[in-house]
mmCIF file of C-alpha atoms and ligand atoms in Angstrom:
data_model
loop_
_atom_site.group_PDB
_atom_site.id
_atom_site.type_symbol
_atom_site.label_atom_id
_atom_site.label_comp_id
_atom_site.label_asym_id
_atom_site.label_seq_id
_atom_site.Cartn_x
_atom_site.Cartn_y
_atom_site.Cartn_z
ATOM 1 C CA MET G 234 42.537 -51.883 -48.034
ATOM 2 C CA TYR G 235 43.743 -53.597 -45.378
ATOM 3 C CA LYS G 236 42.084 -56.009 -43.394
ATOM 4 C CA VAL G 237 41.665 -54.654 -39.333
ATOM 5 C CA VAL G 238 39.552 -57.581 -38.012
ATOM 6 C CA LEU G 239 42.043 -60.077 -37.707
ATOM 7 C CA LYS G 240 43.383 -62.816 -35.563
ATOM 8 C CA ALA G 241 43.944 -62.189 -31.419
ATOM 9 C CA THR G 242 47.715 -62.227 -32.261
ATOM 10 C CA THR G 243 48.059 -59.576 -34.808
ATOM 11 C CA MET G 244 45.622 -57.477 -33.281
ATOM 12 C CA ALA G 245 48.242 -57.349 -30.164
ATOM 13 C CA HIS G 246 51.090 -56.822 -32.864
ATOM 14 C CA ASN G 247 49.118 -54.039 -34.300
ATOM 15 C CA LEU G 248 48.385 -52.569 -30.594
ATOM 16 C CA ILE G 249 52.020 -52.884 -29.473
ATOM 17 C CA LYS G 250 53.539 -51.272 -32.730
ATOM 18 C CA SER G 251 51.883 -48.178 -31.742
ATOM 19 C CA VAL G 252 53.340 -47.478 -28.035
ATOM 20 C CA VAL G 253 56.953 -48.797 -28.479
ATOM 21 C CA THR G 254 59.695 -47.164 -29.095
ATOM 22 C CA ASP G 255 63.118 -47.773 -30.144
ATOM 23 C CA GLY G 256 64.948 -48.073 -26.805
ATOM 24 C CA ASP G 257 62.101 -49.497 -24.691
ATOM 25 C CA LEU G 258 62.041 -52.509 -22.698
ATOM 26 C CA VAL G 259 59.716 -54.520 -23.282
ATOM 27 C CA VAL G 260 58.574 -58.548 -22.055
ATOM 28 C CA ASP G 261 57.168 -61.411 -23.707
ATOM 29 C CA ALA G 262 56.045 -64.111 -20.783
ATOM 30 C CA THR G 263 55.870 -66.760 -23.546
ATOM 31 C CA LEU G 264 58.583 -67.261 -25.873
ATOM 32 C CA GLY G 265 57.740 -71.047 -27.785
ATOM 33 C CA ASN G 266 58.981 -70.624 -31.621
ATOM 34 C CA GLY G 267 60.057 -66.760 -30.572
ATOM 35 C CA ASN G 268 57.744 -64.904 -33.200
ATOM 36 C CA ASP G 269 56.535 -62.687 -30.615
ATOM 37 C CA THR G 270 60.342 -62.319 -29.337
ATOM 38 C CA ILE G 271 61.227 -61.541 -32.900
ATOM 39 C CA PHE G 272 58.776 -58.727 -33.683
ATOM 40 C CA LEU G 273 59.293 -57.318 -29.761
ATOM 41 C CA SER G 274 62.711 -57.266 -31.018
ATOM 42 C CA GLY G 275 62.452 -55.181 -34.184
ATOM 43 C CA LEU G 276 60.519 -52.460 -32.875
ATOM 44 C CA THR G 277 63.542 -52.099 -30.136
ATOM 45 C CA PRO G 278 66.489 -52.643 -31.919
ATOM 46 C CA ASN G 279 68.051 -50.366 -29.065
ATOM 47 C CA GLY G 280 66.306 -51.667 -26.216
ATOM 48 C CA LYS G 281 65.830 -55.233 -24.539
ATOM 49 C CA VAL G 282 63.400 -58.128 -24.865
ATOM 50 C CA TYR G 283 62.958 -60.253 -21.912
ATOM 51 C CA ALA G 284 61.925 -63.554 -23.370
ATOM 52 C CA PHE G 285 60.629 -66.776 -21.035
ATOM 53 C CA ASP G 286 59.852 -70.249 -21.171
ATOM 54 C CA ILE G 287 59.926 -73.188 -19.035
ATOM 55 C CA GLN G 288 60.590 -75.091 -22.289
ATOM 56 C CA ASP G 289 64.263 -76.671 -22.570
ATOM 57 C CA GLU G 290 64.084 -77.215 -26.323
ATOM 58 C CA ALA G 291 62.302 -74.193 -26.938
ATOM 59 C CA VAL G 292 65.364 -72.175 -25.719
ATOM 60 C CA VAL G 293 67.486 -73.762 -26.696
ATOM 61 C CA LYS G 294 66.437 -73.503 -30.643
ATOM 62 C CA PHE G 295 65.315 -69.792 -29.964
ATOM 63 C CA LYS G 296 68.951 -69.256 -28.315
ATOM 64 C CA LYS G 297 70.491 -70.670 -31.797
ATOM 65 C CA MET G 298 68.624 -68.735 -34.192
ATOM 66 C CA ILE G 299 69.264 -65.569 -32.476
ATOM 67 C CA ALA G 300 73.010 -66.368 -32.664
ATOM 68 C CA ASP G 301 72.884 -67.304 -36.159
ATOM 69 C CA GLU G 302 71.074 -63.732 -37.159
ATOM 70 C CA ASN G 303 73.596 -61.570 -34.651
ATOM 71 C CA ILE G 304 70.169 -60.197 -32.788
ATOM 72 C CA ASN G 305 71.585 -59.204 -29.656
ATOM 73 C CA ASN G 306 68.773 -57.618 -27.335
ATOM 74 C CA VAL G 307 66.861 -60.273 -26.771
ATOM 75 C CA GLU G 308 67.253 -62.222 -23.140
ATOM 76 C CA VAL G 309 65.857 -65.487 -23.225
ATOM 77 C CA ILE G 310 65.449 -66.768 -19.626
ATOM 78 C CA ASN G 311 64.629 -70.704 -19.314
ATOM 79 C CA ASP G 312 62.103 -69.803 -16.357
ATOM 80 C CA GLY G 313 58.221 -69.457 -15.929
ATOM 81 C CA HIS G 314 57.102 -65.679 -16.077
ATOM 82 C CA GLU G 315 55.532 -66.317 -12.819
ATOM 83 C CA ASN G 316 59.335 -65.692 -11.385
ATOM 84 C CA ILE G 317 59.595 -62.779 -14.140
ATOM 85 C CA ASP G 318 60.547 -60.169 -10.727
ATOM 86 C CA ARG G 319 63.720 -62.200 -10.163
ATOM 87 C CA TYR G 320 65.099 -61.111 -13.682
ATOM 88 C CA VAL G 321 63.134 -58.039 -14.701
ATOM 89 C CA HIS G 322 63.848 -55.320 -12.313
ATOM 90 C CA ASP G 323 63.227 -51.545 -14.243
ATOM 91 C CA LYS G 324 59.766 -50.599 -15.480
ATOM 92 C CA VAL G 325 58.594 -51.431 -19.381
ATOM 93 C CA LYS G 326 56.563 -50.309 -22.363
ATOM 94 C CA VAL G 327 54.899 -53.870 -22.972
ATOM 95 C CA ILE G 328 54.458 -57.410 -22.050
ATOM 96 C CA MET G 329 52.854 -59.924 -23.999
ATOM 97 C CA PHE G 330 51.320 -63.127 -22.883
ATOM 98 C CA ASN G 331 50.573 -66.316 -25.490
ATOM 99 C CA LEU G 332 48.812 -68.168 -23.345
ATOM 100 C CA GLY G 333 48.598 -72.108 -23.854
ATOM 101 C CA TYR G 334 50.835 -74.693 -25.729
ATOM 102 C CA LEU G 335 53.478 -74.440 -28.262
ATOM 103 C CA PRO G 336 51.539 -75.801 -31.677
ATOM 104 C CA GLY G 337 53.692 -79.039 -32.659
ATOM 105 C CA ALA G 338 55.139 -79.893 -29.446
ATOM 106 C CA ASP G 339 54.061 -81.020 -26.094
ATOM 107 C CA LYS G 340 50.391 -80.124 -25.511
ATOM 108 C CA SER G 341 50.952 -81.140 -21.625
ATOM 109 C CA ILE G 342 53.651 -77.909 -21.594
ATOM 110 C CA THR G 343 50.632 -75.424 -21.842
ATOM 111 C CA THR G 344 50.804 -72.170 -19.551
ATOM 112 C CA LYS G 345 48.416 -72.539 -16.256
ATOM 113 C CA LYS G 346 45.906 -71.022 -14.519
ATOM 114 C CA GLU G 347 47.708 -70.450 -10.908
ATOM 115 C CA THR G 348 51.212 -69.680 -12.123
ATOM 116 C CA THR G 349 49.643 -67.640 -15.199
ATOM 117 C CA LEU G 350 48.019 -65.884 -12.229
ATOM 118 C CA ILE G 351 51.028 -65.044 -10.611
ATOM 119 C CA ALA G 352 52.589 -63.998 -13.510
ATOM 120 C CA LEU G 353 50.123 -61.236 -14.741
ATOM 121 C CA GLU G 354 49.826 -60.016 -10.793
ATOM 122 C CA LYS G 355 53.868 -59.683 -11.037
ATOM 123 C CA SER G 356 54.100 -58.006 -14.849
ATOM 124 C CA LEU G 357 51.513 -55.242 -13.648
ATOM 125 C CA GLU G 358 53.412 -53.792 -11.095
ATOM 126 C CA LEU G 359 56.242 -54.092 -13.646
ATOM 127 C CA LEU G 360 54.303 -51.985 -16.326
ATOM 128 C CA MET G 361 55.317 -48.801 -16.765
ATOM 129 C CA PRO G 362 52.335 -45.969 -16.729
ATOM 130 C CA GLY G 363 51.185 -45.742 -20.455
ATOM 131 C CA GLY G 364 52.640 -49.073 -21.315
ATOM 132 C CA LEU G 365 50.795 -52.469 -22.614
ATOM 133 C CA MET G 366 50.261 -55.847 -21.913
ATOM 134 C CA THR G 367 48.377 -58.273 -23.980
ATOM 135 C CA VAL G 368 47.018 -61.024 -22.789
ATOM 136 C CA ALA G 369 46.340 -63.807 -25.864
ATOM 137 C CA ALA G 370 43.859 -67.079 -24.616
ATOM 138 C CA TYR G 371 43.094 -69.962 -26.154
ATOM 139 C CA ILE G 372 39.676 -71.168 -24.604
ATOM 140 C CA GLY G 373 39.770 -74.284 -26.743
ATOM 141 C CA HIS G 374 41.161 -77.002 -24.739
ATOM 142 C CA ASP G 375 40.051 -77.563 -20.857
ATOM 143 C CA GLU G 376 43.251 -76.069 -19.220
ATOM 144 C CA GLY G 377 42.842 -73.084 -21.360
ATOM 145 C CA ALA G 378 39.103 -72.716 -20.780
ATOM 146 C CA LYS G 379 39.863 -72.740 -16.888
ATOM 147 C CA GLU G 380 42.990 -70.487 -17.406
ATOM 148 C CA ALA G 381 40.647 -67.464 -19.463
ATOM 149 C CA GLU G 382 38.283 -67.612 -16.933
ATOM 150 C CA ALA G 383 40.590 -67.288 -14.441
ATOM 151 C CA VAL G 384 42.205 -64.229 -16.175
ATOM 152 C CA LEU G 385 39.200 -62.278 -16.853
ATOM 153 C CA ASP G 386 38.291 -62.549 -13.590
ATOM 154 C CA LEU G 387 41.557 -60.721 -12.330
ATOM 155 C CA ILE G 388 41.485 -58.079 -14.825
ATOM 156 C CA LYS G 389 37.907 -57.239 -14.586
ATOM 157 C CA SER G 390 38.631 -56.707 -10.941
ATOM 158 C CA LEU G 391 41.568 -54.160 -11.591
ATOM 159 C CA ASP G 392 40.626 -50.391 -11.141
ATOM 160 C CA SER G 393 39.695 -48.484 -13.650
ATOM 161 C CA LYS G 394 41.831 -45.661 -12.029
ATOM 162 C CA LYS G 395 44.857 -47.606 -12.810
ATOM 163 C CA TYR G 396 44.113 -49.300 -15.509
ATOM 164 C CA SER G 397 42.081 -49.394 -18.803
ATOM 165 C CA VAL G 398 40.867 -52.260 -19.780
ATOM 166 C CA MET G 399 39.139 -54.261 -23.424
ATOM 167 C CA GLN G 400 38.464 -57.982 -24.425
ATOM 168 C CA ILE G 401 38.542 -58.107 -28.537
ATOM 169 C CA SER G 402 36.815 -61.545 -29.111
ATOM 170 C CA PHE G 403 35.681 -62.948 -32.083
ATOM 171 C CA LEU G 404 31.526 -63.309 -32.225
ATOM 172 C CA ASN G 405 30.688 -65.574 -34.830
ATOM 173 C CA ARG G 406 33.962 -67.770 -34.550
ATOM 174 C CA ASN G 407 33.684 -70.999 -31.973
ATOM 175 C CA ASN G 408 36.284 -71.221 -29.327
ATOM 176 C CA ALA G 409 37.852 -68.793 -30.995
ATOM 177 C CA PRO G 410 41.756 -66.907 -29.332
ATOM 178 C CA PHE G 411 40.524 -63.937 -27.713
ATOM 179 C CA LEU G 412 42.664 -60.819 -26.648
ATOM 180 C CA VAL G 413 42.968 -59.099 -23.657
ATOM 181 C CA VAL G 414 44.381 -55.674 -23.722
ATOM 182 C CA ILE G 415 45.510 -53.467 -20.320
ATOM 183 C CA GLU G 416 46.861 -50.077 -20.639
ATOM 184 C CA LYS G 417 48.150 -48.620 -17.698
ATOM 185 C CA ASN G 418 46.888 -45.303 -17.265
ATOM 186 C CA ASP G 419 49.160 -41.963 -17.525
ATOM 187 C CA ASN G 420 47.854 -39.175 -15.923
ATOM 188 C CA CYS G 421 49.808 -37.170 -17.725
ATOM 189 C CA ARG G 422 47.975 -38.388 -20.813
ATOM 190 C CA VAL G 423 44.768 -36.988 -22.707
ATOM 191 C CA ASN G 424 42.399 -39.544 -23.206
ATOM 192 C CA LYS G 425 40.432 -39.841 -26.289
HETATM 193 C C1 SAM U 244 51.601 -70.926 -27.435
HETATM 194 S S1 SAM U 244 52.680 -70.870 -27.008
HETATM 195 C C2 SAM U 244 53.922 -68.897 -26.920
HETATM 196 C C3 SAM U 244 53.893 -68.866 -28.586
HETATM 197 C C4 SAM U 244 54.931 -67.683 -29.122
HETATM 198 N N1 SAM U 244 54.829 -66.586 -27.971
HETATM 199 C C5 SAM U 244 55.273 -67.826 -30.482
HETATM 200 O O1 SAM U 244 55.578 -66.680 -30.883
HETATM 201 O O2 SAM U 244 55.568 -69.086 -30.686
HETATM 202 C C6 SAM U 244 52.920 -70.896 -25.162
HETATM 203 C C7 SAM U 244 54.301 -71.062 -24.818
HETATM 204 O O3 SAM U 244 54.145 -70.795 -23.015
HETATM 205 C C8 SAM U 244 55.480 -71.905 -22.662
HETATM 206 N N2 SAM U 244 54.725 -71.553 -21.134
HETATM 207 C C9 SAM U 244 54.262 -72.644 -20.628
HETATM 208 N N3 SAM U 244 54.131 -72.094 -18.928
HETATM 209 C C10 SAM U 244 54.847 -71.412 -18.874
HETATM 210 C C11 SAM U 244 55.553 -70.412 -18.010
HETATM 211 N N4 SAM U 244 55.223 -70.816 -16.837
HETATM 212 N N5 SAM U 244 56.300 -69.082 -18.236
HETATM 213 C C12 SAM U 244 56.651 -69.292 -19.600
HETATM 214 N N6 SAM U 244 56.144 -69.622 -20.670
HETATM 215 C C13 SAM U 244 55.605 -70.805 -20.671
HETATM 216 C C14 SAM U 244 55.226 -72.852 -23.238
HETATM 217 O O4 SAM U 244 56.393 -73.953 -23.245
HETATM 218 C C15 SAM U 244 54.993 -72.617 -25.061
HETATM 219 O O5 SAM U 244 56.111 -72.697 -25.945
#
C-alpha cells in the first residue's frame, strides 16, 4: 500500500508525472538545490528543462553537478523567473514553482510577491493547452505568507473557461506548505 497524502512538492511530482511525455519542454522556475530540475530532466530525456535561479551559488553548484553526471537536457538560467519570457520562446508542458528560500542557505534570498506575480502571469501565457503549472507556497515566514496570499488572489481570479485550478493543503497541520495546481484547459480533451 502506498501513502497518497503527501507533502506539497511530492504531490506536485506525482501530478506532473501524469502529463509529461519524453520530448516535452518544461520549466523549473526555482532551481535551488536542483531536486525538481533533476526530476523533470528524467521525465523528458529528449526534451528540455529550463531552470531559473537568482542565486549564483546554487547555479554554479548545479551546473557542475550536471556536467559531472553528463546530464545535457537542462538549460540553467542565472536570472529571475520574472524574466522567463526572455529565455523561453516555445510553449511548455509544465512549469513548477517551489517558492520560498533554499533550506540551509541565506533566508533573505527568497521568492517575493512582486516578482512571483509577474512570473506567474508570464508563465500562464507560456503554458500549452493541456499543460500544468504547480506552485508550492510556504506560509511559515512573513514574506512567504504575503506571497502566498497574493498567489491565491491571482489564481482564484483566472477564467474557469481557460484554466482549471485546485488547491491542495493540509487541514490538520500548522503552517504547512500548500500546493496550487493550474491546468490550461484543452478543449479537445474530454473532462471527467
Ligand atoms: C524553495 S527553493 C527551491 C527548491 C528547489 N526547487 C529544489 O528542488 O531544491 C526557492 C529558490 O528560489 C530562488 N529564487 C528566489 N527568487 C527567485 C527569482 N526571482 N527567480 C528565480 N529563482 C528565485 C531561491 O534562490 C531559491 O533557491
